[in-house]
PDB file of C-alpha atoms in Angstrom:
ATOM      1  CA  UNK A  26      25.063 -11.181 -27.406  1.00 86.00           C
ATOM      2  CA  UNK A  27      27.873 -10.733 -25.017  1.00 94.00           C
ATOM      3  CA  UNK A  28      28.132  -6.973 -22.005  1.00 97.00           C
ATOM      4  CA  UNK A  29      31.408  -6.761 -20.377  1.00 97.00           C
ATOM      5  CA  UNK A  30      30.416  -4.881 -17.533  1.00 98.00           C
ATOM      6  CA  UNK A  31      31.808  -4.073 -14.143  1.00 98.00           C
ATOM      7  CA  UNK A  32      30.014  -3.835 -10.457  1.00 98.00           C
ATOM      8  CA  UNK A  33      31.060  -1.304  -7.766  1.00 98.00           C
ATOM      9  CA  UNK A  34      31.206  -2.251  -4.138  1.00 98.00           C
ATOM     10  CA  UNK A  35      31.888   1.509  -2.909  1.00 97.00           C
ATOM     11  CA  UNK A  36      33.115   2.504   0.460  1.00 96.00           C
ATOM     12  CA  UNK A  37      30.051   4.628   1.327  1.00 96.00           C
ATOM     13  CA  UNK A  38      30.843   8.065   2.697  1.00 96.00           C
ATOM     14  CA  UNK A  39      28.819  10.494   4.667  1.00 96.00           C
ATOM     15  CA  UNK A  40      28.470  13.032   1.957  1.00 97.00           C
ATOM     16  CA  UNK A  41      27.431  13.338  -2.106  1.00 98.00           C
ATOM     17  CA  UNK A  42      30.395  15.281  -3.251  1.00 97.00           C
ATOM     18  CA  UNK A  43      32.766  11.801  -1.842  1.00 97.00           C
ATOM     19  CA  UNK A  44      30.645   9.371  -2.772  1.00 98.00           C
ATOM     20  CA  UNK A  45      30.680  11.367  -6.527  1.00 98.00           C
ATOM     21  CA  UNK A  46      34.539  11.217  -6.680  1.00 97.00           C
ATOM     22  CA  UNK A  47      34.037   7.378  -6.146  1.00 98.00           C
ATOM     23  CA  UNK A  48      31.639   7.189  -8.940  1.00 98.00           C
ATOM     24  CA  UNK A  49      33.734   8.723 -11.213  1.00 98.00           C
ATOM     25  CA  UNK A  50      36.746   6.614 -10.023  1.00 98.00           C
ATOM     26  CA  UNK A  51      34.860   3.992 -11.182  1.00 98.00           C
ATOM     27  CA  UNK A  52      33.587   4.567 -14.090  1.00 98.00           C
ATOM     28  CA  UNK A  53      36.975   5.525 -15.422  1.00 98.00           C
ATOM     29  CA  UNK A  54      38.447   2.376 -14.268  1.00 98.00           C
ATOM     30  CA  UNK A  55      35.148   0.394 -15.699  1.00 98.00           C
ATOM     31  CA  UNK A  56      36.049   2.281 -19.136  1.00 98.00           C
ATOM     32  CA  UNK A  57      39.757   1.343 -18.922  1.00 98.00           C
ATOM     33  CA  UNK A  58      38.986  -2.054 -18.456  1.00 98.00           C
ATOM     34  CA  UNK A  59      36.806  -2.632 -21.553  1.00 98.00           C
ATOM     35  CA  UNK A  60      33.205  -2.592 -19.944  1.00 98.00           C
ATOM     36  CA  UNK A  61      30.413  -1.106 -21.505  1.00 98.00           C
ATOM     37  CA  UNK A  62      28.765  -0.405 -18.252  1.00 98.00           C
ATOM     38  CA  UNK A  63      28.971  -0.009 -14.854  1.00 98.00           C
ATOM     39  CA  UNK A  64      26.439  -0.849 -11.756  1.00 98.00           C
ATOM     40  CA  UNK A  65      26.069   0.995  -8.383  1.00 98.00           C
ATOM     41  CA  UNK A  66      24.334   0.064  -5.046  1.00 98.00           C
ATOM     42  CA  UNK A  67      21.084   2.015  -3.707  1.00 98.00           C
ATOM     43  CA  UNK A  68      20.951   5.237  -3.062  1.00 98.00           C
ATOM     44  CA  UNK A  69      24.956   5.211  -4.164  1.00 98.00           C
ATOM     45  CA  UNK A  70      25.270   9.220  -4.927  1.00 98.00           C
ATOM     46  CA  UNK A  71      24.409   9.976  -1.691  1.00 98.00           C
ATOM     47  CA  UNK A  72      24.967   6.871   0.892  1.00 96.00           C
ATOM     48  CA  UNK A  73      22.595   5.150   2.322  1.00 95.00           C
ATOM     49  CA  UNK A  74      22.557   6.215   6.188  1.00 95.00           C
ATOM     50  CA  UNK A  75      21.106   8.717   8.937  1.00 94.00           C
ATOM     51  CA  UNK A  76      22.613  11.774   6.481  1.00 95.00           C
ATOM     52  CA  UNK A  77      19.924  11.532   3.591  1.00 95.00           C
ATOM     53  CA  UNK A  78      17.814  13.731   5.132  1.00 94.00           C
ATOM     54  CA  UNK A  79      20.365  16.348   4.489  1.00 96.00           C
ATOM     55  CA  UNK A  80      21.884  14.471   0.899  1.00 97.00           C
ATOM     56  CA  UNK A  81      18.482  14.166  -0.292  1.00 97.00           C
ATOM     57  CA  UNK A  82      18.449  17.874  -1.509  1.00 97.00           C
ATOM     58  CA  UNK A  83      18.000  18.633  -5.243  1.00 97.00           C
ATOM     59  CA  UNK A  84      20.392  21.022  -4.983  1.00 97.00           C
ATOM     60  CA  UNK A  85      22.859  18.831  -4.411  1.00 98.00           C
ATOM     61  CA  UNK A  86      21.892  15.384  -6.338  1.00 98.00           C
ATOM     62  CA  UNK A  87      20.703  17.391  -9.531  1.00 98.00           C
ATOM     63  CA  UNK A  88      24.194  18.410 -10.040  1.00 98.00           C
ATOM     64  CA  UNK A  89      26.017  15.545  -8.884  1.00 98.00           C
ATOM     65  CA  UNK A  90      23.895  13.468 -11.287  1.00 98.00           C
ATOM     66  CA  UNK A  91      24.455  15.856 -14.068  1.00 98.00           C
ATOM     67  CA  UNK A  92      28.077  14.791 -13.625  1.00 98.00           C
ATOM     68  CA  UNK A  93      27.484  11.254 -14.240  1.00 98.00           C
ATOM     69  CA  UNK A  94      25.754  12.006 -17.037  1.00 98.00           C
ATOM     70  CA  UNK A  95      28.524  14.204 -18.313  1.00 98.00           C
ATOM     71  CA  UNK A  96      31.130  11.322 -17.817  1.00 98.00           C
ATOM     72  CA  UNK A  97      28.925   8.755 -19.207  1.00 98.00           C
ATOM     73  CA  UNK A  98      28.326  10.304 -22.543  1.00 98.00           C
ATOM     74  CA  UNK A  99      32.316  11.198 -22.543  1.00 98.00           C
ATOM     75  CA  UNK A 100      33.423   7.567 -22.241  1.00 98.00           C
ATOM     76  CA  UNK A 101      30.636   5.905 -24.196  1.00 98.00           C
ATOM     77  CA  UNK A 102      29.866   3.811 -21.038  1.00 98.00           C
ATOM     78  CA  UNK A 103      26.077   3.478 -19.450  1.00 98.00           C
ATOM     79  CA  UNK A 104      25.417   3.500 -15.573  1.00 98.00           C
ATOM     80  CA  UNK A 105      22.784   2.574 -12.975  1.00 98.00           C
ATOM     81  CA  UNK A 106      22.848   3.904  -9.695  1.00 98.00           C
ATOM     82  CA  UNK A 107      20.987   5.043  -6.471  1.00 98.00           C
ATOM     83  CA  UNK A 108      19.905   8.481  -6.003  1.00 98.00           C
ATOM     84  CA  UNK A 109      16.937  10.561  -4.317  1.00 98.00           C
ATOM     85  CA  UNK A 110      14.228  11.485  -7.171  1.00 98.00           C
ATOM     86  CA  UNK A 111      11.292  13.578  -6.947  1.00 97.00           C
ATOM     87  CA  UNK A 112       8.394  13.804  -8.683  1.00 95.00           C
ATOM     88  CA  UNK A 113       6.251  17.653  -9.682  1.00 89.00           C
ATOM     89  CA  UNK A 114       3.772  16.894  -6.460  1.00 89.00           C
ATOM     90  CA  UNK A 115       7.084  16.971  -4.422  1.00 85.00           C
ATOM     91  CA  UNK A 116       7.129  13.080  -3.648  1.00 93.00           C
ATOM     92  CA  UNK A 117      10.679  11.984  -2.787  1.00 97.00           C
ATOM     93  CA  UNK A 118      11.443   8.659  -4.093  1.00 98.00           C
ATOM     94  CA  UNK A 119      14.359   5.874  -3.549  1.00 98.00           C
ATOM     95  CA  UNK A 120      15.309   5.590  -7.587  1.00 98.00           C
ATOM     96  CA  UNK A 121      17.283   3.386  -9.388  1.00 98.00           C
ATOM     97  CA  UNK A 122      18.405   5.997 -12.266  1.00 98.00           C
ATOM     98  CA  UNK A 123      19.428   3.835 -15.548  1.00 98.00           C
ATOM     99  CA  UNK A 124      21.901   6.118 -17.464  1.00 98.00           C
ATOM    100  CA  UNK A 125      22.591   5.167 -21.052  1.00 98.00           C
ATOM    101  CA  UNK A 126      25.959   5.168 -22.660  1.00 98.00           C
ATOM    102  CA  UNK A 127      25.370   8.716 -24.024  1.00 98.00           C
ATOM    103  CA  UNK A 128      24.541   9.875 -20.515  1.00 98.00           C
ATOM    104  CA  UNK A 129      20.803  10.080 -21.539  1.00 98.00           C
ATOM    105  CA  UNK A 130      18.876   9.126 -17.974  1.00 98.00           C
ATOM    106  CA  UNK A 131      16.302   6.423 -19.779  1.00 98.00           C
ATOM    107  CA  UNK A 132      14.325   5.487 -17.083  1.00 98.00           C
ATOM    108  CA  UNK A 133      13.841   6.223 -13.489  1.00 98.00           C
ATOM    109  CA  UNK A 134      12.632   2.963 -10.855  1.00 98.00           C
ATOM    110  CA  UNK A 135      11.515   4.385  -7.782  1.00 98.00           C
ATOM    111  CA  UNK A 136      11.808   1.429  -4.816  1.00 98.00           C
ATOM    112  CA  UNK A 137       8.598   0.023  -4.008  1.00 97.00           C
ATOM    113  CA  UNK A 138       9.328  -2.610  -1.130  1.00 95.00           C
ATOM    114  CA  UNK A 139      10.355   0.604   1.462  1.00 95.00           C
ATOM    115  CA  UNK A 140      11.237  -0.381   4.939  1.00 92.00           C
ATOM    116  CA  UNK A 141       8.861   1.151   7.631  1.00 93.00           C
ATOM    117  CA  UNK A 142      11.893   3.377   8.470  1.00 91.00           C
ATOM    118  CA  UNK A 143      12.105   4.196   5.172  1.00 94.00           C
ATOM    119  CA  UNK A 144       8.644   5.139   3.944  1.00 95.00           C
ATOM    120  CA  UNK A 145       8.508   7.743   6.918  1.00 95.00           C
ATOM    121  CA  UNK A 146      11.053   9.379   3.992  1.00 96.00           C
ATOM    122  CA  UNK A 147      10.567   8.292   0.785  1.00 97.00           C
ATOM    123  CA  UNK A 148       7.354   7.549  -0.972  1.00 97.00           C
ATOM    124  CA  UNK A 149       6.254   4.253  -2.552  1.00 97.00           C
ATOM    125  CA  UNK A 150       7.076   3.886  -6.474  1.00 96.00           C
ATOM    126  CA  UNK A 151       4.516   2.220  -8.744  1.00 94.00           C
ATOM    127  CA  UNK A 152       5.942   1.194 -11.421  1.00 94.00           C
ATOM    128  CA  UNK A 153       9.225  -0.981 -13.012  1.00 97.00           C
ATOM    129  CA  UNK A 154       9.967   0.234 -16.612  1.00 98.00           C
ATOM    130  CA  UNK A 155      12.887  -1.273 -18.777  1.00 98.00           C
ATOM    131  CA  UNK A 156      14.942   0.587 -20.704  1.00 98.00           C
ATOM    132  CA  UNK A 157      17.553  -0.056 -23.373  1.00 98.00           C
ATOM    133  CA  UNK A 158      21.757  -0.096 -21.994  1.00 98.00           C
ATOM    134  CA  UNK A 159      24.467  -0.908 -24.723  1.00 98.00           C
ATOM    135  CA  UNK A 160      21.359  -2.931 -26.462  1.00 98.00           C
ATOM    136  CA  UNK A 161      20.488  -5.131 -23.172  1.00 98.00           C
ATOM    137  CA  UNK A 162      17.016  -4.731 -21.721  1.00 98.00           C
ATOM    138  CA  UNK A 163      17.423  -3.942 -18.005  1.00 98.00           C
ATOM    139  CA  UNK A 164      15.633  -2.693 -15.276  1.00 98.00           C
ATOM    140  CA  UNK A 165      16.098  -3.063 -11.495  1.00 98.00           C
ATOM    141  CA  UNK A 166      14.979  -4.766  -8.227  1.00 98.00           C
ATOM    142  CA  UNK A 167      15.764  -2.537  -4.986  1.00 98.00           C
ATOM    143  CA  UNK A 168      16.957  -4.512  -1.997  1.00 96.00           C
ATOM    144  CA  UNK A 169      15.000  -6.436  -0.762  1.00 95.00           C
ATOM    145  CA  UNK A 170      12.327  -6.439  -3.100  1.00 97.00           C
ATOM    146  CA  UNK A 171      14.213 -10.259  -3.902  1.00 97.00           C
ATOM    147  CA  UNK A 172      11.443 -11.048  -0.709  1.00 96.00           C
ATOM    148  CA  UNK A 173       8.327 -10.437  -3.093  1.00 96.00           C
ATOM    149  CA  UNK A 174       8.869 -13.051  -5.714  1.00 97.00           C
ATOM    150  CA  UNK A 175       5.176 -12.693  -6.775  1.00 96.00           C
ATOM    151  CA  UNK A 176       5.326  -8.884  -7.280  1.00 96.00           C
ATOM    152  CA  UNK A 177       8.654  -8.885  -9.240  1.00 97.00           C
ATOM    153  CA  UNK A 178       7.093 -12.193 -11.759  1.00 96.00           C
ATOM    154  CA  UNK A 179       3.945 -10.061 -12.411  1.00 97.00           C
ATOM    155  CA  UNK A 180       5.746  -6.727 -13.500  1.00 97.00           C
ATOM    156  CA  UNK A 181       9.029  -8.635 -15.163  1.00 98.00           C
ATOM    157  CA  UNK A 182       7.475 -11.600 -16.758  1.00 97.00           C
ATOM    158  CA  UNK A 183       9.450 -13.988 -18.686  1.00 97.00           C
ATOM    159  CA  UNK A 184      11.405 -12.540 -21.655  1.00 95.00           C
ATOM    160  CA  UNK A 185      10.776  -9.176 -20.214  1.00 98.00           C
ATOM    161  CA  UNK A 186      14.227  -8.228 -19.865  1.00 98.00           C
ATOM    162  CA  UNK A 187      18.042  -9.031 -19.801  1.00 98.00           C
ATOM    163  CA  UNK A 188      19.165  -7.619 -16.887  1.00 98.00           C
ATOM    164  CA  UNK A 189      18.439  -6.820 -13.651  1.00 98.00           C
ATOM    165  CA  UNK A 190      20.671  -4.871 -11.453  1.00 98.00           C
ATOM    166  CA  UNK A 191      20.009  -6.004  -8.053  1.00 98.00           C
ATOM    167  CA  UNK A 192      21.272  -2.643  -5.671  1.00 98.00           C
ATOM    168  CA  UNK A 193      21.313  -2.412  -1.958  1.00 96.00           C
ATOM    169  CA  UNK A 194      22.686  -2.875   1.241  1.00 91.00           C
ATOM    170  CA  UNK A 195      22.190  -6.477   2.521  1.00 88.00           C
ATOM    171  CA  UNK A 196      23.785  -9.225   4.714  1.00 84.00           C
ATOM    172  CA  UNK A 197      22.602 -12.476   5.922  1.00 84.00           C
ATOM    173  CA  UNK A 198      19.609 -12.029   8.503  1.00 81.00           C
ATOM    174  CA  UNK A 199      21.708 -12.919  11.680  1.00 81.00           C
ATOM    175  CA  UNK A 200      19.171 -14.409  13.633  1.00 81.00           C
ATOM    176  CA  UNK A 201      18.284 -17.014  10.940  1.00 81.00           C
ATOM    177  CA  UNK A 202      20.372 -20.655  10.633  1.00 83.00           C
ATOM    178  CA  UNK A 203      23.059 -20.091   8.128  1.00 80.00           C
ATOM    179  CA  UNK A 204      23.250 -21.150   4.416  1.00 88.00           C
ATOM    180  CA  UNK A 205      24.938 -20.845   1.427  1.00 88.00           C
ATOM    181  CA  UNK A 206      23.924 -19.373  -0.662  1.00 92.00           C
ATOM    182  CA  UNK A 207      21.845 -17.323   1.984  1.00 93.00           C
ATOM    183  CA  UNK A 208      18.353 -16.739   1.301  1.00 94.00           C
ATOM    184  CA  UNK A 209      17.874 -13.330  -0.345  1.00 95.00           C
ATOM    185  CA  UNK A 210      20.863 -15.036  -3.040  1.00 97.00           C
ATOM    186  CA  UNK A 211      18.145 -17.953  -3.722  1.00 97.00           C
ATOM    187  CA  UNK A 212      15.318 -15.087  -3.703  1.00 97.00           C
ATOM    188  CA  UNK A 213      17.318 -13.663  -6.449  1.00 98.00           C
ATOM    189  CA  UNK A 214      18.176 -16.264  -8.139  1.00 98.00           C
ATOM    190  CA  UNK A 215      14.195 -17.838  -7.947  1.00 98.00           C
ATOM    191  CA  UNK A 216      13.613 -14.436  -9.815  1.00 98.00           C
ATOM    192  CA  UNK A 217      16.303 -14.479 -12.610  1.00 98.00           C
ATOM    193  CA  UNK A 218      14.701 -17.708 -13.336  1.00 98.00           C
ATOM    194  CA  UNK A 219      10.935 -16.862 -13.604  1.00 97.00           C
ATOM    195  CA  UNK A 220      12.265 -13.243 -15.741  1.00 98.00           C
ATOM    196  CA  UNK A 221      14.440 -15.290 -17.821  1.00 98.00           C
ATOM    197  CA  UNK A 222      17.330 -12.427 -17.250  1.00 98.00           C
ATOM    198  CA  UNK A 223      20.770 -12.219 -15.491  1.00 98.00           C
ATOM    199  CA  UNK A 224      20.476 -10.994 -12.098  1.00 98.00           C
ATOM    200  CA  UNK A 225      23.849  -8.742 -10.730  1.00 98.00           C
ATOM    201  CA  UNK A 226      23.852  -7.241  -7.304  1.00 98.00           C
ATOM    202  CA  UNK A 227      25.640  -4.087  -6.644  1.00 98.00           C
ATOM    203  CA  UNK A 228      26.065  -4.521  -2.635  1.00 97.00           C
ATOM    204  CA  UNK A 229      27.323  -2.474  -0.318  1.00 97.00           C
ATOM    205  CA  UNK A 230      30.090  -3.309   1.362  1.00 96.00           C
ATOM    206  CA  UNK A 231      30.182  -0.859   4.672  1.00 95.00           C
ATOM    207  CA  UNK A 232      27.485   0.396   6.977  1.00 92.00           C
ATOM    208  CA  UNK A 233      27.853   3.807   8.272  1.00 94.00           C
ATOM    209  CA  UNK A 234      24.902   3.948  11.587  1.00 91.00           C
ATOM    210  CA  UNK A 235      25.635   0.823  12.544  1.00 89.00           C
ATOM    211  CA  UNK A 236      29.091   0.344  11.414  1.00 89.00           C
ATOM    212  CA  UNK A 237      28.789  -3.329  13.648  1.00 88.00           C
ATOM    213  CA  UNK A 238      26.285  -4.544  10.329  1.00 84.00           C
ATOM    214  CA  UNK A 239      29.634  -4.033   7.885  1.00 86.00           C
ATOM    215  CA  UNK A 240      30.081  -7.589   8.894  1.00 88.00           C
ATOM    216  CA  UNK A 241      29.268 -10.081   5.663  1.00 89.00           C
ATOM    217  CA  UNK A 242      28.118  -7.337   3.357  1.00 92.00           C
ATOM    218  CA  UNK A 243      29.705  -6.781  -0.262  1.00 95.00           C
ATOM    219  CA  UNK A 244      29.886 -10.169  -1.311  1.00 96.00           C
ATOM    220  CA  UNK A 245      27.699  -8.863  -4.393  1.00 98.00           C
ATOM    221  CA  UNK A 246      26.096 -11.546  -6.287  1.00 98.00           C
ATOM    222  CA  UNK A 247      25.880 -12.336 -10.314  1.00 98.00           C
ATOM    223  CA  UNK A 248      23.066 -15.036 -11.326  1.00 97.00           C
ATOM    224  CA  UNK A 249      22.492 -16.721 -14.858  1.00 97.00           C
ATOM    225  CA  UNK A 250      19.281 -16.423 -16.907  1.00 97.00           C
ATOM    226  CA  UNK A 251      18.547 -19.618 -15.486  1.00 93.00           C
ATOM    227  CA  UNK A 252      19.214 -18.915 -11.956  1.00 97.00           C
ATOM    228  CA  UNK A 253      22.204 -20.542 -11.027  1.00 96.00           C
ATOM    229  CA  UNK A 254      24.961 -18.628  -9.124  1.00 97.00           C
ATOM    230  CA  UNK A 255      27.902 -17.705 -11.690  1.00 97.00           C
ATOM    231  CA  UNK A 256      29.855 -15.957  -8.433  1.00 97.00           C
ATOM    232  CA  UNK A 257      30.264 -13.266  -5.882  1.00 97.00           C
ATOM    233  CA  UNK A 258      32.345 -10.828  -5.499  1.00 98.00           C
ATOM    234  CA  UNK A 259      34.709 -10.397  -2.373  1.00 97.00           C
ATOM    235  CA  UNK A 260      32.799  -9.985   1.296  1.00 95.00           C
ATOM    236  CA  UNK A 261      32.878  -6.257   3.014  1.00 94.00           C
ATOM    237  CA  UNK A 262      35.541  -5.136   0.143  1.00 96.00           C
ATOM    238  CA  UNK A 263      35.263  -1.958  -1.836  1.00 97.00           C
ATOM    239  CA  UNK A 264      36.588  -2.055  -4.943  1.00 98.00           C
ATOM    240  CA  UNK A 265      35.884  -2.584  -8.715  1.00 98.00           C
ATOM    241  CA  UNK A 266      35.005  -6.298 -10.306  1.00 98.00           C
ATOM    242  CA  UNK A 267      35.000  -6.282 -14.163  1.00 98.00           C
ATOM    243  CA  UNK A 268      33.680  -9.694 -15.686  1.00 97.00           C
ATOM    244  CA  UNK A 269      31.509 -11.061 -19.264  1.00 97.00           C
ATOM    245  CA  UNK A 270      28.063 -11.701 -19.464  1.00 97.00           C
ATOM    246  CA  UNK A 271      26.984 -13.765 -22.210  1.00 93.00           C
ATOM    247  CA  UNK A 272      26.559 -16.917 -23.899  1.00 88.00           C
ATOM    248  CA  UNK A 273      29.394 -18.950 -22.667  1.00 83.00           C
ATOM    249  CA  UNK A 274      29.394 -19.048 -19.126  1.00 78.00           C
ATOM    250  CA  UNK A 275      32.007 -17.344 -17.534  1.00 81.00           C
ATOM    251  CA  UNK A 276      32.688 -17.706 -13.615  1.00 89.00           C
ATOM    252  CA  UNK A 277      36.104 -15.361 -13.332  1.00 92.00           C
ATOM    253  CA  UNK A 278      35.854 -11.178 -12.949  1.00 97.00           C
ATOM    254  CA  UNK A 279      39.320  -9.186 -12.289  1.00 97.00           C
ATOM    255  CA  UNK A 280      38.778  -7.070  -9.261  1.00 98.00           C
ATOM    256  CA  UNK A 281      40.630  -3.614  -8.285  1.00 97.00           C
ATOM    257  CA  UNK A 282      40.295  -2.655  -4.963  1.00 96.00           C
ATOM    258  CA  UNK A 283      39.312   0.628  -3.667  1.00 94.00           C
ATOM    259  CA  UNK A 284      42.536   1.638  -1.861  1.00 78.00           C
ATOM    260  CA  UNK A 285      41.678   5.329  -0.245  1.00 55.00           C
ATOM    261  CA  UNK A 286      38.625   6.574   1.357  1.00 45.00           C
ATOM    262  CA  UNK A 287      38.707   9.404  -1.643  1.00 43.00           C
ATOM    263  CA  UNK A 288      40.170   7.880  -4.747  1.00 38.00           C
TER     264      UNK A 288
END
């Protein structure tokens, strides 16, 4: 069984309503292009920066989110992407929202491996559920969540699922030797071979507090069943890479670039 899909590397903006127009940018282009679905970083409707604790309001994700929806079920084309999630208790969860192809949202994977930073904001999800996109199992691993190899094997044993998008914002650790691949690529790639499942980052490729740790991001990351590196996309580039996942192994992807902050 064969996905064309494509990967965004978005230039992340400060609010939801730009960081929506990019969405739909690509997701038009993904359609246009022949893919049957499309992968986002973390937290991609509203950025991932110092602003979420104004982005991070219902009344402006619910709506935003409705629009992906909306634009999902109108091409035929299923999504995963970051966004704020809450729960009836009024938790506030980092979710990786997996958006079927007729814009049905099919399951909801709240980030468990928070940052210290982080969990002063979000709380901790609990569980990993895998859902059904364009007839691939798929579920997700949040950043750096790659790091806890023994966590990811017990809740996506092998067989488990297809694919895992891999979403967030990472670079190589700067004050480690360097490698290549660097180590949270061979994390991932450790895991798409004990789950059996293609492994595809969705990176970003900017940093907007520390606009200094732009520097080797992107560079997004697609790994075979068996865990060896097929490629990766272009490092701190925003833009739109379209490529076949399947069984004959293909290594190429056609990438658009993101040519305006607002496209």
């Amino acid at each position: 069984m064969s996905l064309r899909m494509a990967v965004m590397q978005p230039r992340m903006q400060w609010r939801t309503g730009e960081n929506l127009a990019t969405i739909e940018w690509a997701l038009r282009r993904a359609h246009a292009a022949g893919a049957a679905l499309c992968s986002f970083p973390e937290l991609a409707l509203t950025g991932f920066h110092r602003g979420i604790v104004q982005e991070a309001d219902p009344a402006i994700v619910q709506p935003a989110l409705a629009a992906v929806q909306a634009l999902c079920a109108e091409l035929g084309l299923a999504a995963a992407l970051g966004a704020p999630t809450w729960d009836g208790d009024g938790g506030r969860f980092n979710s990786h929202l997996l958006i079927d192809e007729h814009g049905a949202l099919v399951a909801t994977v709240c980030k468990q491996g928070l940052t210290d930073p982080e969990a002063t904001f979000f709380q901790r999800g609990s569980e990993r559920p895998v859902a059904l996109l364009q007839s691939w199992r798929c579920s997700a691993v949040i950043c750096r969540e790659v790091e806890d190899h023994d966590l990811i094997a017990a809740e996506l044993p092998l067989g488990s699922a297809d694919l895992l998008f891999w979403p967030g914002q990472m670079r190589p650790d700067p004050n480690k030797p360097v490698t290549d691949p660097p180590q949270h690529v061979r994390q991932a790639q450790a895991i798409a071979h004990s789950a059996g499942a293609y492994v595809v980052q969705s990176n970003w490729p900017n940093a907007l507090n520390r606009p200094e740790e732009s520097a080797h991001c992107g560079h997004s990351a697609v790994i075979a069943p068996g865990g060896e590196l097929l490629f990766r996309l272009p490092e701190e580039a925003c833009g739109l890479a379209v490529f076949e996942l399947g069984p004959s192994i293909d290594r190429h992807f056609h990438w658009t670039p993101q040519d305006t902050p607002n496209p």
